[in-house]
XYZ file of C-alpha atoms in Angstrom:
511
model
C -21.588 -38.513 8.927
C -19.910 -35.302 10.083
C -16.514 -34.079 8.851
C -14.561 -30.979 9.938
C -11.908 -29.285 7.804
C -9.838 -26.232 8.779
C -9.824 -23.283 6.377
C -9.479 -19.502 6.693
C -11.097 -16.223 5.732
C -9.492 -12.814 5.257
C -10.619 -9.721 7.164
C -8.663 -6.572 6.398
C -5.104 -7.800 5.869
C -5.345 -10.501 8.525
C -6.809 -13.997 8.387
C -9.104 -15.857 10.763
C -9.402 -19.638 10.979
C -12.741 -21.000 9.767
C -13.993 -24.499 10.571
C -15.798 -26.054 7.603
C -18.256 -28.575 9.042
C -19.892 -30.884 6.496
C -22.760 -33.207 7.433
C -24.198 -35.655 4.892
C -27.297 -37.637 5.764
C -30.242 -39.480 4.288
C -33.441 -37.770 3.377
C -34.906 -35.452 0.806
C -32.041 -33.950 -1.311
C -31.277 -30.548 0.162
C -28.042 -28.525 -0.039
C -27.553 -25.778 2.558
C -24.609 -23.562 3.504
C -24.901 -21.617 6.760
C -22.543 -19.271 8.593
C -23.114 -15.900 6.854
C -21.951 -16.944 3.355
C -21.927 -14.470 0.469
C -23.164 -15.291 -3.048
C -19.816 -16.770 -4.161
C -19.798 -19.137 -1.163
C -23.404 -20.200 -1.750
C -22.563 -21.019 -5.368
C -19.706 -23.247 -4.245
C -21.986 -26.286 -3.826
C -22.682 -26.366 -7.574
C -18.979 -26.016 -8.349
C -17.976 -28.615 -5.761
C -20.486 -31.305 -6.755
C -19.610 -30.926 -10.449
C -15.896 -30.947 -9.675
C -16.273 -34.117 -7.571
C -18.134 -35.904 -10.330
C -15.613 -34.886 -13.013
C -12.743 -35.960 -10.732
C -14.139 -39.470 -10.399
C -15.812 -39.171 -6.988
C -19.548 -39.939 -7.234
C -21.794 -37.961 -4.933
C -25.165 -39.422 -4.075
C -27.936 -36.922 -3.558
C -29.056 -36.508 0.015
C -29.283 -33.963 2.800
C -26.112 -31.871 2.883
C -25.438 -29.143 5.439
C -22.232 -27.076 5.416
C -21.549 -24.829 8.406
C -18.804 -22.209 8.327
C -17.794 -21.371 11.889
C -17.590 -18.925 13.582
C -21.068 -18.236 12.289
C -21.088 -14.525 13.147
C -18.259 -13.643 10.711
C -19.074 -12.901 7.078
C -17.603 -15.474 4.657
C -16.828 -14.414 1.121
C -15.125 -15.667 -2.020
C -14.540 -19.101 -3.524
C -11.663 -20.099 -1.217
C -13.877 -22.592 0.669
C -14.479 -24.809 -2.395
C -11.576 -27.181 -1.751
C -12.188 -27.683 2.000
C -15.914 -28.271 1.345
C -15.055 -30.890 -1.310
C -12.646 -32.656 1.060
C -15.251 -32.533 3.823
C -17.900 -34.061 1.533
C -15.574 -36.925 0.582
C -14.827 -37.643 4.246
C -18.486 -37.324 5.282
C -19.539 -39.820 2.594
C -16.728 -42.171 3.708
C -15.087 -42.180 0.280
C -11.677 -41.292 1.733
C -9.867 -41.582 5.058
C -7.467 -38.683 5.653
C -4.256 -38.749 7.677
C -3.388 -35.784 9.919
C -6.216 -33.685 8.475
C -6.356 -31.511 11.593
C -2.732 -30.379 11.018
C -3.444 -28.606 7.725
C -5.289 -25.504 6.637
C -6.973 -25.977 3.240
C -7.994 -23.216 0.791
C -8.686 -23.071 -2.926
C -11.271 -22.466 -5.622
C -12.370 -25.451 -7.706
C -12.884 -25.467 -11.460
C -15.587 -27.738 -12.841
C -12.958 -30.165 -14.116
C -11.336 -30.478 -10.676
C -8.460 -28.033 -11.079
C -7.567 -25.941 -8.038
C -7.453 -22.221 -8.779
C -5.683 -19.479 -6.866
C -7.463 -17.262 -4.322
C -6.703 -13.921 -2.701
C -5.036 -13.480 0.665
C -2.999 -16.689 0.908
C -0.064 -14.936 2.605
C -2.079 -13.777 5.654
C -3.733 -17.217 5.724
C -0.329 -18.902 5.842
C 0.802 -16.527 8.603
C -2.333 -17.333 10.615
C -1.816 -21.073 10.099
C 1.687 -20.843 11.546
C 0.566 -18.686 14.476
C -2.151 -21.221 15.313
C 0.393 -24.041 15.424
C -0.714 -25.864 12.272
C 1.788 -27.971 10.385
C 1.005 -26.739 6.886
C -1.341 -25.249 4.310
C -2.762 -26.918 1.183
C -3.471 -24.528 -1.671
C -3.191 -23.922 -5.402
C 0.298 -24.120 -6.903
C -0.255 -20.547 -8.145
C -0.434 -19.359 -4.520
C 2.528 -21.402 -3.302
C 5.143 -18.716 -4.035
C 3.598 -16.105 -1.734
C 2.706 -18.573 1.047
C 6.187 -20.135 1.085
C 7.773 -16.971 2.495
C 6.320 -18.036 5.865
C 9.099 -20.055 7.463
C 8.350 -23.106 9.579
C 5.182 -23.980 7.637
C 4.755 -26.795 5.084
C 3.266 -25.256 1.936
C 1.671 -28.036 -0.131
C 0.958 -26.943 -3.729
C -1.758 -28.891 -5.554
C -3.002 -28.631 -9.136
C -6.185 -30.671 -8.842
C -8.639 -32.011 -6.303
C -7.189 -35.478 -6.955
C -3.732 -34.191 -5.914
C -5.134 -32.815 -2.638
C -6.945 -36.082 -1.866
C -3.846 -38.132 -2.717
C -1.751 -36.080 -0.305
C -4.282 -36.178 2.526
C -4.739 -39.946 2.222
C -0.996 -40.579 2.014
C -1.232 -42.183 -1.435
C 0.564 -39.390 -3.330
C 3.084 -37.480 -1.170
C 3.869 -33.913 -2.258
C 7.132 -32.174 -1.444
C 6.466 -28.895 0.433
C 7.387 -25.691 -1.362
C 10.223 -24.003 0.536
C 11.801 -20.594 0.077
C 14.884 -18.995 1.584
C 13.164 -15.727 2.434
C 16.247 -13.630 3.152
C 18.049 -14.853 0.035
C 14.938 -14.205 -2.082
C 14.543 -10.760 -0.530
C 18.118 -9.785 -1.344
C 17.734 -11.027 -4.925
C 14.477 -9.082 -5.335
C 16.054 -5.791 -4.253
C 16.902 -4.947 -7.821
C 17.724 -1.455 -8.993
C 14.946 0.756 -10.325
C 14.564 1.239 -14.052
C 13.997 4.982 -13.632
C 16.753 7.328 -12.474
C 16.948 11.015 -11.577
C 19.976 11.338 -13.867
C 17.508 11.167 -16.778
C 15.832 14.415 -15.696
C 17.370 17.456 -17.354
C 17.475 20.597 -15.240
C 14.882 21.039 -12.477
C 17.596 21.238 -9.817
C 15.246 23.088 -7.447
C 12.599 20.350 -7.768
C 15.200 17.599 -7.280
C 16.404 19.293 -4.128
C 12.838 19.584 -2.833
C 12.176 15.892 -3.483
C 15.449 15.016 -1.764
C 14.227 16.862 1.322
C 10.812 15.187 1.008
C 12.355 11.711 0.765
C 14.732 12.356 3.666
C 11.968 13.432 6.036
C 8.950 11.560 4.629
C 7.221 14.839 3.752
C 4.122 15.068 1.555
C 4.773 17.248 -1.490
C 2.798 19.294 -4.018
C 4.370 20.295 -7.368
C 2.849 23.167 -9.333
C 3.844 23.805 -12.926
C 2.727 24.003 -16.569
C 2.002 20.919 -18.692
C 5.153 19.114 -19.817
C 7.423 20.632 -17.169
C 8.389 17.186 -15.853
C 6.227 16.825 -12.715
C 5.176 13.253 -13.470
C 8.710 12.335 -14.538
C 10.065 13.578 -11.210
C 7.389 11.809 -9.150
C 7.949 8.476 -10.907
C 11.609 8.562 -9.876
C 10.974 9.355 -6.217
C 10.863 5.669 -5.083
C 14.383 5.214 -6.484
C 15.809 7.556 -3.829
C 13.851 6.257 -0.853
C 15.569 3.841 1.559
C 15.330 0.198 0.490
C 12.494 -1.781 2.026
C 13.314 -3.813 5.112
C 12.157 -7.439 5.213
C 9.443 -6.557 7.750
C 8.158 -3.718 5.536
C 8.253 -6.023 2.513
C 6.136 -8.672 4.239
C 3.599 -6.097 5.409
C 3.359 -4.584 1.922
C 3.053 -8.039 0.358
C 0.118 -8.860 2.668
C -1.815 -5.886 1.307
C -1.093 -6.854 -2.304
C -1.996 -10.480 -1.550
C -5.404 -9.486 -0.155
C -5.976 -7.300 -3.231
C -5.107 -10.216 -5.530
C -2.198 -8.410 -7.205
C 0.423 -11.139 -6.748
C 1.151 -13.381 -9.730
C 2.005 -17.115 -9.645
C 5.734 -16.347 -9.418
C 5.511 -13.380 -7.045
C 6.700 -14.078 -3.507
C 7.529 -10.645 -2.115
C 6.990 -6.997 -2.944
C 10.612 -5.968 -2.473
C 10.563 -2.464 -3.990
C 8.630 0.503 -2.698
C 5.183 0.724 -4.326
C 4.326 3.604 -6.648
C 0.624 4.041 -7.338
C -0.843 6.705 -9.624
C -4.666 6.421 -9.772
C -6.620 8.381 -12.385
C -8.475 11.456 -11.177
C -11.818 9.720 -11.792
C -11.122 7.231 -8.971
C -13.959 6.784 -6.458
C -13.769 7.156 -2.689
C -13.677 3.374 -2.249
C -11.081 3.016 -5.003
C -8.793 5.525 -3.308
C -9.019 4.634 0.389
C -10.694 1.221 0.188
C -14.181 0.016 0.935
C -17.006 -1.913 -0.669
C -19.604 -4.257 0.786
C -16.713 -6.484 1.845
C -13.901 -3.983 2.491
C -10.903 -4.200 0.207
C -7.738 -2.053 0.257
C -7.689 1.025 -1.952
C -4.850 2.864 -3.657
C -3.761 4.463 -0.386
C -3.141 1.067 1.217
C -1.610 -0.377 -1.955
C 0.902 2.497 -1.671
C 1.786 1.480 1.909
C 5.519 2.011 2.530
C 5.730 3.737 -0.850
C 4.483 6.702 -2.885
C 0.924 7.693 -3.820
C 1.026 10.070 -6.794
C -2.053 12.157 -7.595
C -1.636 13.912 -10.923
C -4.035 16.700 -11.932
C -4.748 17.189 -8.227
C -7.667 19.678 -8.525
C -9.445 17.403 -11.023
C -10.094 14.777 -8.346
C -13.539 14.837 -6.784
C -13.346 17.140 -3.777
C -15.024 14.654 -1.458
C -12.637 11.922 -2.638
C -9.676 14.109 -1.702
C -11.172 14.912 1.689
C -11.208 11.222 2.674
C -7.413 11.330 2.448
C -7.154 13.519 5.518
C -7.496 10.760 8.115
C -5.047 8.324 6.420
C -2.450 11.087 6.033
C -2.787 11.939 9.706
C -2.956 8.426 11.197
C -1.150 6.192 8.703
C -4.105 3.796 8.663
C -7.485 3.538 6.933
C -10.460 2.530 9.066
C -13.536 1.287 7.192
C -16.591 0.855 9.393
C -19.601 -1.241 8.499
C -22.732 -2.084 10.496
C -21.333 -5.394 11.768
C -17.583 -4.957 11.384
C -14.720 -2.492 11.303
C -11.621 -3.100 9.179
C -8.230 -1.416 9.287
C -5.722 -1.229 6.443
C -2.203 0.192 6.763
C -1.563 3.429 4.856
C 1.846 4.829 5.799
C 2.598 6.684 2.573
C 4.310 9.652 1.014
C 1.760 11.703 -0.885
C 3.068 13.464 -3.986
C 0.581 15.593 -5.907
C 0.966 17.579 -9.117
C -1.180 20.304 -10.618
C -1.227 23.096 -13.151
C -1.179 26.666 -11.822
C -4.475 27.474 -13.574
C -7.139 25.819 -15.770
C -5.245 26.468 -19.007
C -1.964 25.524 -17.334
C 0.199 28.483 -18.346
C -0.155 31.066 -15.600
C 3.291 32.516 -14.939
C 4.858 30.827 -17.981
C 7.090 33.376 -19.763
C 6.642 31.616 -23.128
C 2.887 31.012 -23.228
C 0.070 33.432 -22.519
C -2.403 32.489 -19.799
C -6.048 32.875 -20.839
C -7.507 32.555 -17.333
C -8.965 35.380 -15.254
C -7.942 35.849 -11.598
C -11.357 34.534 -10.573
C -10.929 31.362 -12.607
C -7.515 30.774 -11.054
C -8.898 31.297 -7.563
C -11.766 28.864 -8.177
C -9.335 26.328 -9.630
C -7.080 26.525 -6.568
C -10.049 26.415 -4.184
C -10.922 22.905 -5.384
C -8.311 21.745 -2.873
C -9.404 22.464 0.683
C -7.255 24.304 3.190
C -7.224 21.406 5.696
C -5.864 19.078 3.018
C -3.204 21.578 1.923
C -2.228 21.907 5.586
C -1.258 18.234 5.531
C 1.178 18.791 2.665
C 4.556 19.872 4.020
C 6.242 21.019 0.810
C 4.789 22.871 -2.178
C 7.061 24.033 -4.972
C 6.886 25.471 -8.463
C 8.209 23.343 -11.314
C 8.698 25.669 -14.320
C 9.249 24.411 -17.851
C 12.999 23.766 -18.344
C 14.763 26.054 -20.850
C 16.151 24.661 -24.113
C 19.770 24.918 -23.000
C 19.107 22.587 -20.049
C 17.302 20.072 -22.232
C 20.262 19.953 -24.624
C 22.955 20.077 -21.954
C 25.452 17.203 -21.774
C 26.470 18.023 -18.210
C 26.001 15.032 -15.888
C 22.962 15.210 -13.639
C 22.802 13.926 -10.075
C 21.791 10.241 -10.010
C 19.277 8.431 -7.820
C 22.090 6.532 -6.089
C 23.775 9.776 -5.045
C 20.524 11.221 -3.745
C 19.689 7.987 -1.890
C 23.000 8.160 -0.017
C 22.048 11.615 1.287
C 18.554 10.411 2.163
C 19.872 7.339 4.000
C 22.301 9.438 6.047
C 19.464 11.753 7.118
C 17.171 8.809 7.895
C 19.804 7.236 10.148
C 19.919 10.423 12.210
C 16.141 10.313 12.546
C 16.191 6.656 13.616
C 18.608 7.534 16.421
C 16.616 10.625 17.372
C 13.252 8.875 17.608
C 14.435 5.532 18.964
C 11.753 4.265 21.331
C 9.105 6.752 20.160
C 7.617 4.602 17.345
C 8.313 7.460 14.928
C 10.150 6.892 11.670
C 10.599 10.326 10.061
C 10.562 14.020 10.883
C 7.211 14.382 9.115
C 5.603 12.250 11.855
C 7.151 14.242 14.712
C 4.444 15.224 17.238
C 4.259 18.650 18.830
C 5.745 17.448 22.116
C 9.020 16.580 20.350
C 9.301 19.630 18.086
C 10.584 21.930 20.825
C 13.086 19.304 21.917
C 14.495 18.489 18.485
C 14.018 21.734 16.537
C 16.288 24.150 18.366
C 17.049 27.340 16.441
C 20.079 29.576 16.370
C 19.425 33.261 17.084
C 19.699 34.145 13.379
C 17.323 31.347 12.394
C 14.875 32.494 15.083
C 14.964 36.012 13.639
C 14.253 34.807 10.086
C 11.345 32.618 11.208
C 9.848 35.432 13.291
C 10.048 37.817 10.356
C 8.421 35.276 8.028
C 5.606 34.588 10.482
C 4.876 38.287 10.779
C 5.264 39.448 7.181
C 3.569 36.434 5.565
C 0.897 36.020 8.255
C 1.648 32.306 8.529
C -0.584 29.985 10.527
C 0.471 27.916 13.521
C 0.347 24.783 11.356
C 2.623 26.412 8.750
C 5.009 27.272 11.589
C 5.105 23.613 12.608
C 5.634 22.450 9.032
C 8.527 24.863 8.526
C 10.225 23.555 11.655
C 9.802 19.930 10.549
C 11.094 20.592 7.030
C 13.914 22.705 8.469
C 14.829 19.805 10.783
C 15.128 17.538 7.729
C 17.280 20.051 5.844
C 19.566 20.284 8.884
C 19.774 16.474 8.965
C 20.872 16.473 5.331
C 23.627 18.888 6.351
C 24.453 16.830 9.460
C 23.706 19.696 11.876
C 22.125 19.365 15.304
C 20.720 22.900 15.391
C 18.519 24.546 12.805
C 20.528 27.392 11.313
C 19.431 30.354 9.238
C 19.934 28.693 5.800
C 17.863 25.703 6.912
C 14.903 27.847 7.985
C 15.199 30.066 4.917
C 15.086 27.055 2.586
C 12.163 25.550 4.498
C 10.219 28.800 4.006
C 11.053 28.737 0.290
C 9.584 25.226 0.098
C 6.202 26.527 1.319
C 5.173 28.253 -1.919
C 1.474 28.567 -1.181
C 2.146 30.133 2.220
C 4.001 32.928 0.481
C 0.945 34.492 -1.095
C -0.324 31.637 -3.298
C -0.064 31.921 -7.060
C -1.857 35.179 -7.719
């Protein structure tokens, strides 16, 4: 007899419906799964048959064929265990299900019949709703993330017996429901880290305020222990709060990566990711035989922090160029191409030289000019061109560390950032642009009008510092953000002067 159960597979951060067709017949015992299954899917037959037996459902040996359609899409992971088990029970006429076609079923089976969680249940639930299905049956550990999809019955089950009882109508299960907007507001808790904890470094705080206001990528250069990591960790606390749409999109990425716990429904705070400098290309931007999101995509709508910037593999850093430019990561394989979102703020930190103390008035640098040049050359020019702001972060003096004077808090900085962001939303309404950092060339002339004095300062800087055309564009964008923070329509001389000061490497590098 033939049975068909609806399930789903994840491709990128989206899901696709998969029909699980199970045919059981007489003949020589033979178990086959077709439809481009990976190793985990092929192994599911052993898990399913053992789980059925231990759950009290005898399975007589015979010819068993499982087809996963569409057959030209790669199927991976153990999420098809539960639908295959249900299909086998129907095909052997052990159960008669009610309204089976109205539900999407996913879940991994343990050998004792328990239903385990799987990755990507949020995009699966979204796809189920878009396809007009009534509900989704899954592990209770996945119910929290799936229940944020309104208008869909989320049926949490602990065991195969629970799933069968629900489908046959013998053991009704109350759908898991969540008030998404109420949950989202409750999850928008304050950050544990605050800029008020950072002593001194007023110049760096100002630079990060500008970066947050305009969405600018930033590079901090300073000796060990100057506070670069401390500053970067607090940057998400001054960014605008996530909107519900951004939260759902970010949660989809984390769901596909398997980073959501049993009680996690939404990622409601901006992500902060800080991978080690030994990270691989695939670990940073995503990839693998079956593409998975990397650190860049896990930082979507948040901050990607790269400490010890020159210590990263040069090729690994070069793969960042396309995501920084496009806001997406495209991973191409022979038979498929997958896109992951990657709209991030890049914040990098580095020492000024191999020993770390070049320019430090208190410690002697032991590096030669050649060593410093080679150290700096580990970061390519094209990548540096995609970083809008680069500043020095010197070690704070003792008097600042011991000072009791109140320091500006994250809440105060966020108010300035939000005011500047509102101006940008009005300015770019209808252009699908969110911040000044994303402003294309066609809009720069329109929105970056200079006063005569500002024009004179920029012309002098271009001539005396031999700045490139890209540096010119970056200065205008950063200057536009500084003017927004001041609430000015035109870019005035102080705005351009500060923007030039925030381009440290354009002003002759470090040596």
